Short mmCIF file of C-alpha atoms and ligand atoms in Angstrom, two decimals:
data_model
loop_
_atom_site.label_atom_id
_atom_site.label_comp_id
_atom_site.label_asym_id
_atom_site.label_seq_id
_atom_site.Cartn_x
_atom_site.Cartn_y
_atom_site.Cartn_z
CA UNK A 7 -42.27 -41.11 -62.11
CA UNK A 8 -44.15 -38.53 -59.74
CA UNK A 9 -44.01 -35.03 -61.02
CA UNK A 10 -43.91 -32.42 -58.60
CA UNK A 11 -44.85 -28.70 -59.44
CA UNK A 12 -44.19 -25.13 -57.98
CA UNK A 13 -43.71 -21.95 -59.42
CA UNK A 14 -40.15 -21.67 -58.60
CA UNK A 15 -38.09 -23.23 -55.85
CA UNK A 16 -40.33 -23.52 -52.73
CA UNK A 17 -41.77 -27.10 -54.07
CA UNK A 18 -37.58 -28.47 -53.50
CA UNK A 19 -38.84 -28.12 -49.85
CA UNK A 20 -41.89 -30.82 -50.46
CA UNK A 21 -39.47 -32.58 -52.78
CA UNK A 22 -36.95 -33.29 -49.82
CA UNK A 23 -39.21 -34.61 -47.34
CA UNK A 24 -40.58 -36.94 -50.76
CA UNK A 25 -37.14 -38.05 -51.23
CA UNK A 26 -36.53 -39.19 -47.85
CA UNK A 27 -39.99 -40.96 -47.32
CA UNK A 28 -39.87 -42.56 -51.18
CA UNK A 29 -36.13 -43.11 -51.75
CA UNK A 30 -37.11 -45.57 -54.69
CA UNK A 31 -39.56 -43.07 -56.43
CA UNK A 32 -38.50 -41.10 -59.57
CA UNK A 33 -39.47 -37.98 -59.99
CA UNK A 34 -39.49 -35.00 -62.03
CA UNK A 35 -39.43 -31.38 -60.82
CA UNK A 36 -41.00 -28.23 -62.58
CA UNK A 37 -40.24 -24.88 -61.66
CA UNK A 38 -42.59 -22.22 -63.67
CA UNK A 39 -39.57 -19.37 -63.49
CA UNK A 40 -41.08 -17.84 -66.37
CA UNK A 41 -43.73 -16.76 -63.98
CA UNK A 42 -42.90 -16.41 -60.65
CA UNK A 43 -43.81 -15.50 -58.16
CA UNK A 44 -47.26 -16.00 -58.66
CA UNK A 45 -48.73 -13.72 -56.31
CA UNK A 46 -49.05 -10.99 -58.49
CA UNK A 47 -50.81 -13.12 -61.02
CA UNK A 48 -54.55 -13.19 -61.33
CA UNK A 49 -55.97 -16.93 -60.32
CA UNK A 50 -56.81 -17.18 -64.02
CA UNK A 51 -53.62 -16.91 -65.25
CA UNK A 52 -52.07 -19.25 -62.45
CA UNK A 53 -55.03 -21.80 -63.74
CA UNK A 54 -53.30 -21.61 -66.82
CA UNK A 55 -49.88 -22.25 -65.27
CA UNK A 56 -51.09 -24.38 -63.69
CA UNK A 57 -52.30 -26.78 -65.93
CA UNK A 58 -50.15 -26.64 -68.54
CA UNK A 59 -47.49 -27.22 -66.14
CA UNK A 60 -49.39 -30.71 -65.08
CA UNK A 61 -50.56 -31.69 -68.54
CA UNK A 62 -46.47 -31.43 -69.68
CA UNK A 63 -45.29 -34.06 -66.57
CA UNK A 64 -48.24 -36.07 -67.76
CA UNK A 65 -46.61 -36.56 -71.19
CA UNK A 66 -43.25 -36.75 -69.28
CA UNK A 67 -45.26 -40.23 -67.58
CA UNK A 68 -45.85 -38.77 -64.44
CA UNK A 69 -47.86 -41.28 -62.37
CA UNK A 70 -49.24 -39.27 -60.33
CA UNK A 71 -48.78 -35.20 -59.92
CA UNK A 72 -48.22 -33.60 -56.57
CA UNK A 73 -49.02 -29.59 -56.42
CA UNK A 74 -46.14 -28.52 -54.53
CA UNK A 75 -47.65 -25.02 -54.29
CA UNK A 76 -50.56 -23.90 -51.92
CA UNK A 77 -51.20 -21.13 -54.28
CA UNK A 78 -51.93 -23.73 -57.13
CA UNK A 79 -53.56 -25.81 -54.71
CA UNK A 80 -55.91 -23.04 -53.74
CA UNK A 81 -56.68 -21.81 -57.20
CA UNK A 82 -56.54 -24.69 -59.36
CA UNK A 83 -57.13 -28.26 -57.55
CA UNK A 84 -61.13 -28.56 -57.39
CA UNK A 85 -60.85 -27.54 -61.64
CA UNK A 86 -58.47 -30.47 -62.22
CA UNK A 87 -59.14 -32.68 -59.87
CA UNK A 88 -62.93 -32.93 -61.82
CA UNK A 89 -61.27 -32.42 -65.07
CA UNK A 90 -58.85 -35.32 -64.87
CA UNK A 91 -58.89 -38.70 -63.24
CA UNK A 92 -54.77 -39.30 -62.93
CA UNK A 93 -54.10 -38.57 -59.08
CA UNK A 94 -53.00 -35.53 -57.63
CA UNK A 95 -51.92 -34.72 -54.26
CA UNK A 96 -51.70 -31.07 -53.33
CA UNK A 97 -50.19 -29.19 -50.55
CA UNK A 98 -52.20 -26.89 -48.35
CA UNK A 99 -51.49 -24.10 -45.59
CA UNK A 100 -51.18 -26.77 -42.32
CA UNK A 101 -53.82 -24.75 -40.37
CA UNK A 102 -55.35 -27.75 -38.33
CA UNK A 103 -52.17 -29.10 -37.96
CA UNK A 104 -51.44 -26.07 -36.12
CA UNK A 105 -54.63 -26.03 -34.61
CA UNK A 106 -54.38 -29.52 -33.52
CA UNK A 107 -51.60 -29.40 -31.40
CA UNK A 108 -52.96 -26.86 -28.63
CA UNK A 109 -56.18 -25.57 -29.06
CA UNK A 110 -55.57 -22.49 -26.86
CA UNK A 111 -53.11 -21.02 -28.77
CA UNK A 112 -53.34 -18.27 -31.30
CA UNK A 113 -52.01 -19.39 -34.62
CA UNK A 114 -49.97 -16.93 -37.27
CA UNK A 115 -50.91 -18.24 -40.99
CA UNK A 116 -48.17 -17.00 -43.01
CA UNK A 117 -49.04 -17.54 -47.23
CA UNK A 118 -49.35 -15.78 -50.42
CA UNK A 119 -51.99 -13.21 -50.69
CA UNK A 120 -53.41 -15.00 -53.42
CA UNK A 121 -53.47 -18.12 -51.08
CA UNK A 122 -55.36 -16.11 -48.43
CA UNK A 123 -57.93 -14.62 -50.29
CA UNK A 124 -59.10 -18.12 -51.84
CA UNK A 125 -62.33 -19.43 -50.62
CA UNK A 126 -60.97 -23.00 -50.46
CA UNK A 127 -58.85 -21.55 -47.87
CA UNK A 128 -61.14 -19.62 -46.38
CA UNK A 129 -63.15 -22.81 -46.16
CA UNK A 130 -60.65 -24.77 -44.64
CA UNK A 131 -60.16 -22.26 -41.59
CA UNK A 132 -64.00 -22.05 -41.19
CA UNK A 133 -64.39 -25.66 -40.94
CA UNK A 134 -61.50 -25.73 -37.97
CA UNK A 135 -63.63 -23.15 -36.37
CA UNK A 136 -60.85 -21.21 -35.66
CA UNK A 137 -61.70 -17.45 -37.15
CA UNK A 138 -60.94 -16.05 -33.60
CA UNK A 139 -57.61 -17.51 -32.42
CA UNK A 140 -55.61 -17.18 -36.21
CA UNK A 141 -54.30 -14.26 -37.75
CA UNK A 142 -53.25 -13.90 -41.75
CA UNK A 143 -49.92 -12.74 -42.71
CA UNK A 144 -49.12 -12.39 -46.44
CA UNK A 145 -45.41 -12.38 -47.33
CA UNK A 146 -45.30 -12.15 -51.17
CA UNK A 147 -41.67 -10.85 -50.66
CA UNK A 148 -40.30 -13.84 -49.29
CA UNK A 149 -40.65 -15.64 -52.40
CA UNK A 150 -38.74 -12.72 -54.03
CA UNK A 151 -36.05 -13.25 -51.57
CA UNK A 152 -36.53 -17.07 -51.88
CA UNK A 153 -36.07 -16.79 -55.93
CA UNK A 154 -32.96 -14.70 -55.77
CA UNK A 155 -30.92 -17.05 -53.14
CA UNK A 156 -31.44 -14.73 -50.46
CA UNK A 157 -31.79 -16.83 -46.97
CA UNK A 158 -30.70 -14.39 -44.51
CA UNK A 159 -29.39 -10.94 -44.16
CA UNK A 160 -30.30 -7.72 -43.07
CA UNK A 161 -32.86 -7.29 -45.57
CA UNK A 162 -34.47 -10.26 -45.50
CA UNK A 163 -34.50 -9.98 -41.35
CA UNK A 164 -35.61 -6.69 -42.05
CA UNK A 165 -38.90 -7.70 -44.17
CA UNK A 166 -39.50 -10.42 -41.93
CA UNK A 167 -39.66 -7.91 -38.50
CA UNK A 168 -41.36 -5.37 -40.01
CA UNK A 169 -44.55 -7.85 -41.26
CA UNK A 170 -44.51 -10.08 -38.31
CA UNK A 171 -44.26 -7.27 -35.78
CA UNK A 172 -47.26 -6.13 -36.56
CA UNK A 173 -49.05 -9.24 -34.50
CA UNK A 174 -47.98 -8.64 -30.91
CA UNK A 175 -46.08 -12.26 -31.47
CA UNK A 176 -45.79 -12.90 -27.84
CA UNK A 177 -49.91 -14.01 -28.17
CA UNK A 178 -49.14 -16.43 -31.04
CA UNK A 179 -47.40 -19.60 -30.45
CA UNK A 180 -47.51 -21.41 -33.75
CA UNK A 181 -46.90 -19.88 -37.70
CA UNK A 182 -48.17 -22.27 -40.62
CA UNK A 183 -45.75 -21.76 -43.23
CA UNK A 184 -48.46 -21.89 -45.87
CA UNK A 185 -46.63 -21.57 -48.89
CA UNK A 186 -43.54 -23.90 -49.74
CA UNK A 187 -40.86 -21.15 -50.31
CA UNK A 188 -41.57 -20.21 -46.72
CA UNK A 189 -39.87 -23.88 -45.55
CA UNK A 190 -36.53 -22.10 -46.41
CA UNK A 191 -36.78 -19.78 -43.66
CA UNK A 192 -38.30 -21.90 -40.57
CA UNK A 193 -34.88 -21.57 -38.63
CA UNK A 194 -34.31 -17.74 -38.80
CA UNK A 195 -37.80 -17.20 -38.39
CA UNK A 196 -37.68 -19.12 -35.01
CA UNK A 197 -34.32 -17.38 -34.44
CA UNK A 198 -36.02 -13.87 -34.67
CA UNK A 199 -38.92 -14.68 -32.93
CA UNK A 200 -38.53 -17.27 -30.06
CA UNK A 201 -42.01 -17.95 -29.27
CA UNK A 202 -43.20 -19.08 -32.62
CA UNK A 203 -42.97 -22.44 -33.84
CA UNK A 204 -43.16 -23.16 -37.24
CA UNK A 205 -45.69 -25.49 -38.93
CA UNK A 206 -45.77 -26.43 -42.37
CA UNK A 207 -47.46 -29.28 -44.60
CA UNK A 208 -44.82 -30.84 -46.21
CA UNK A 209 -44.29 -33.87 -43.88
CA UNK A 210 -48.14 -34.39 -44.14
CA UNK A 211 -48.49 -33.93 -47.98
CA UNK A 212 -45.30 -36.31 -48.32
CA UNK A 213 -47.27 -38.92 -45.77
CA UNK A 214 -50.44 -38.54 -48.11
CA UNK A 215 -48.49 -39.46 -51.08
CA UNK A 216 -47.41 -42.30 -50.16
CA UNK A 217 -50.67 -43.63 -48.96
CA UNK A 218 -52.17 -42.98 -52.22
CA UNK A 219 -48.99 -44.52 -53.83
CA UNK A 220 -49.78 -47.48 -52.04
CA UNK A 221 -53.94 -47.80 -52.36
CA UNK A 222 -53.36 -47.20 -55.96
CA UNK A 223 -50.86 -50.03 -56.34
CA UNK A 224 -48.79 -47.64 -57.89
CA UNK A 225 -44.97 -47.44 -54.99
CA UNK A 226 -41.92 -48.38 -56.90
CA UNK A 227 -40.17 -51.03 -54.64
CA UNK A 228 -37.21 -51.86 -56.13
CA UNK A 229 -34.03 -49.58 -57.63
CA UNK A 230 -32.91 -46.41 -56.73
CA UNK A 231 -34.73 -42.88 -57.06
CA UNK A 232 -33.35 -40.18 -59.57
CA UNK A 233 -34.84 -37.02 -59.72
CA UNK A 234 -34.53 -34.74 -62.91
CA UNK A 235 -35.56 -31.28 -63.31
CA UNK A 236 -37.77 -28.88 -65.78
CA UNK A 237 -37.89 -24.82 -66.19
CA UNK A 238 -41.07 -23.97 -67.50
CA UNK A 239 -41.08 -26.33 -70.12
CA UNK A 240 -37.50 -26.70 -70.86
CA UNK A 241 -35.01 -29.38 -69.30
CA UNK A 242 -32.69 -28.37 -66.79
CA UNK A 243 -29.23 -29.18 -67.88
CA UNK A 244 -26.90 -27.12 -65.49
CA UNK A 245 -28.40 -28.68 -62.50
CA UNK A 246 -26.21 -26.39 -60.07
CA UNK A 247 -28.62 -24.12 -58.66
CA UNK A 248 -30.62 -27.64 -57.45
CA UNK A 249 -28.09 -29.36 -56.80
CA UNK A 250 -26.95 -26.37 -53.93
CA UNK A 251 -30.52 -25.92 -53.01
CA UNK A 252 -31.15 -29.75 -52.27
CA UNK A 253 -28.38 -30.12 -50.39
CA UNK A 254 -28.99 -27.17 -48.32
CA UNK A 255 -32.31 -28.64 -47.20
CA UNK A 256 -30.36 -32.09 -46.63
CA UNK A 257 -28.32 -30.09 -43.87
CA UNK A 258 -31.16 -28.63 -42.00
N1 DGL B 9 -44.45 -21.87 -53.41
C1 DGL B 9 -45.68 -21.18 -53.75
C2 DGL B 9 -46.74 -21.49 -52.67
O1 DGL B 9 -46.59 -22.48 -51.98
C3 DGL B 9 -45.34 -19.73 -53.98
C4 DGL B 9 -46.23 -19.02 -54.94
C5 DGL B 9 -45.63 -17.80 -55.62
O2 DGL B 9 -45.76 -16.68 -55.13
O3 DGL B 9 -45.09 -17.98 -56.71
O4 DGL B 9 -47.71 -20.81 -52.53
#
């Protein structure tokens, strides 16, 4: 099994593109609800989340953990990744993807502001050597919106104009999605603003996965893929809420 982690619903949207790309892979989702959103948690704290969240899929049998969270990834991946030797695959904001695909045009990073202010992401944006063409936009709300079920609307539209204006848009032509709630709202975000595109790294996390699946000798070839589902610690019984969101994604 391959347990995936986020603080509350944003790692379903890493978890979908998994699905598709491993259709024979188990895996085991945990939520931290009793926490999120993590933005207004000190990196400290989220360390903690963080790895007691990992250690408990470990004794679930996890395989291999994937951070389905750039704010985990930012805070807490160098600490584990030396503390422990199981795998772990972590998500991060897709700058260079971004950057990649057209190198004259300015790029909107959209994360948490916990995300932004890490030095490992800092780092990452240094080393693309692209400080002058990409501007940082935190949107802690959106995982507030995210949490509550709340995908469109006035006041989500609202939140979403009155950050993003800010940027005179019509200079930027791609926004990295750089944290996994954010997946939930690529459509009306390219609805509201036409010139953007929106970037994230879930296809590219879900690509790396599988590689390391595979160098590892550890892909499941044979059976069929169930996925089952943990709050914080607790099994998920009433599976509804998942259930809806998964098959939302499924229709996009
Ligand atoms: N989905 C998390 C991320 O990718 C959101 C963190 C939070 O605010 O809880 O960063």
């Amino acid at each position: 099994m391959i347990g995936v982690f986020d603080s509350g619903i944003g790692g379903l949207t890493l978890l979908h593109e998994l699905t598709k790309k491993l259709p024979k892979e188990n895996f085991a989702y945990y939520a931290d609800v009793a926490n999120v959103p993590y933005s207004y948690k000190t990196p400290e704290q989220i360390l903690g989340f963080v790895e007691n969240a990992v250690l408990f899929l470990r004794k679930k049998g996890a395989k291999m953990i994937v951070l389905a969270c750039n704010t985990a990834t930012n805070v807490a991946i160098e600490y584990l990744r030396e503390k422990y030797s199981f795998p772990i695959v972590a998500i991060q904001p897709a700058v260079k993807v971004a950057a990649d695909f057209d190198d004259s045009k300015r790029i909107l990073a959209a994360a948490t502001p916990v995300t932004l202010a890490a030095n490992r992401y800092k780092n990452l944006v240094a080393s693309l050597a692209i400080e002058d063409r990409i501007s940082n936009v935190a949107l802690p709300k959106l995982v507030e919106f995210a949490e509550k079920g709340v995908f469109d609307g006035e006041e989500v539209e609202g939140y979403l104009k009155e950050q993003i204006e800010t940027y005179n848009t019509q200079d930027y032509h791609y926004m990295v999605l750089g944290c996994t709630h954010f997946t939930f709202y690529e459509d009306l975000i390219e609805k509201l603003f036409e010139n953007l595109k929106t970037v994230d790294g879930n296809e590219g996390t879900a690509n790396q996965v599988k590689r390391i699946l595979e160098k590892e000798g550890l892909l499941k070839t044979e059976g069929s893929g169930l996925v089952s589902f943990y709050e914080s610690g607790e099994v998920v019984t009433n599976l509804g809420k998942y259930v809806k969101l998964m098959l939302r994604l499924r229709a996009n």
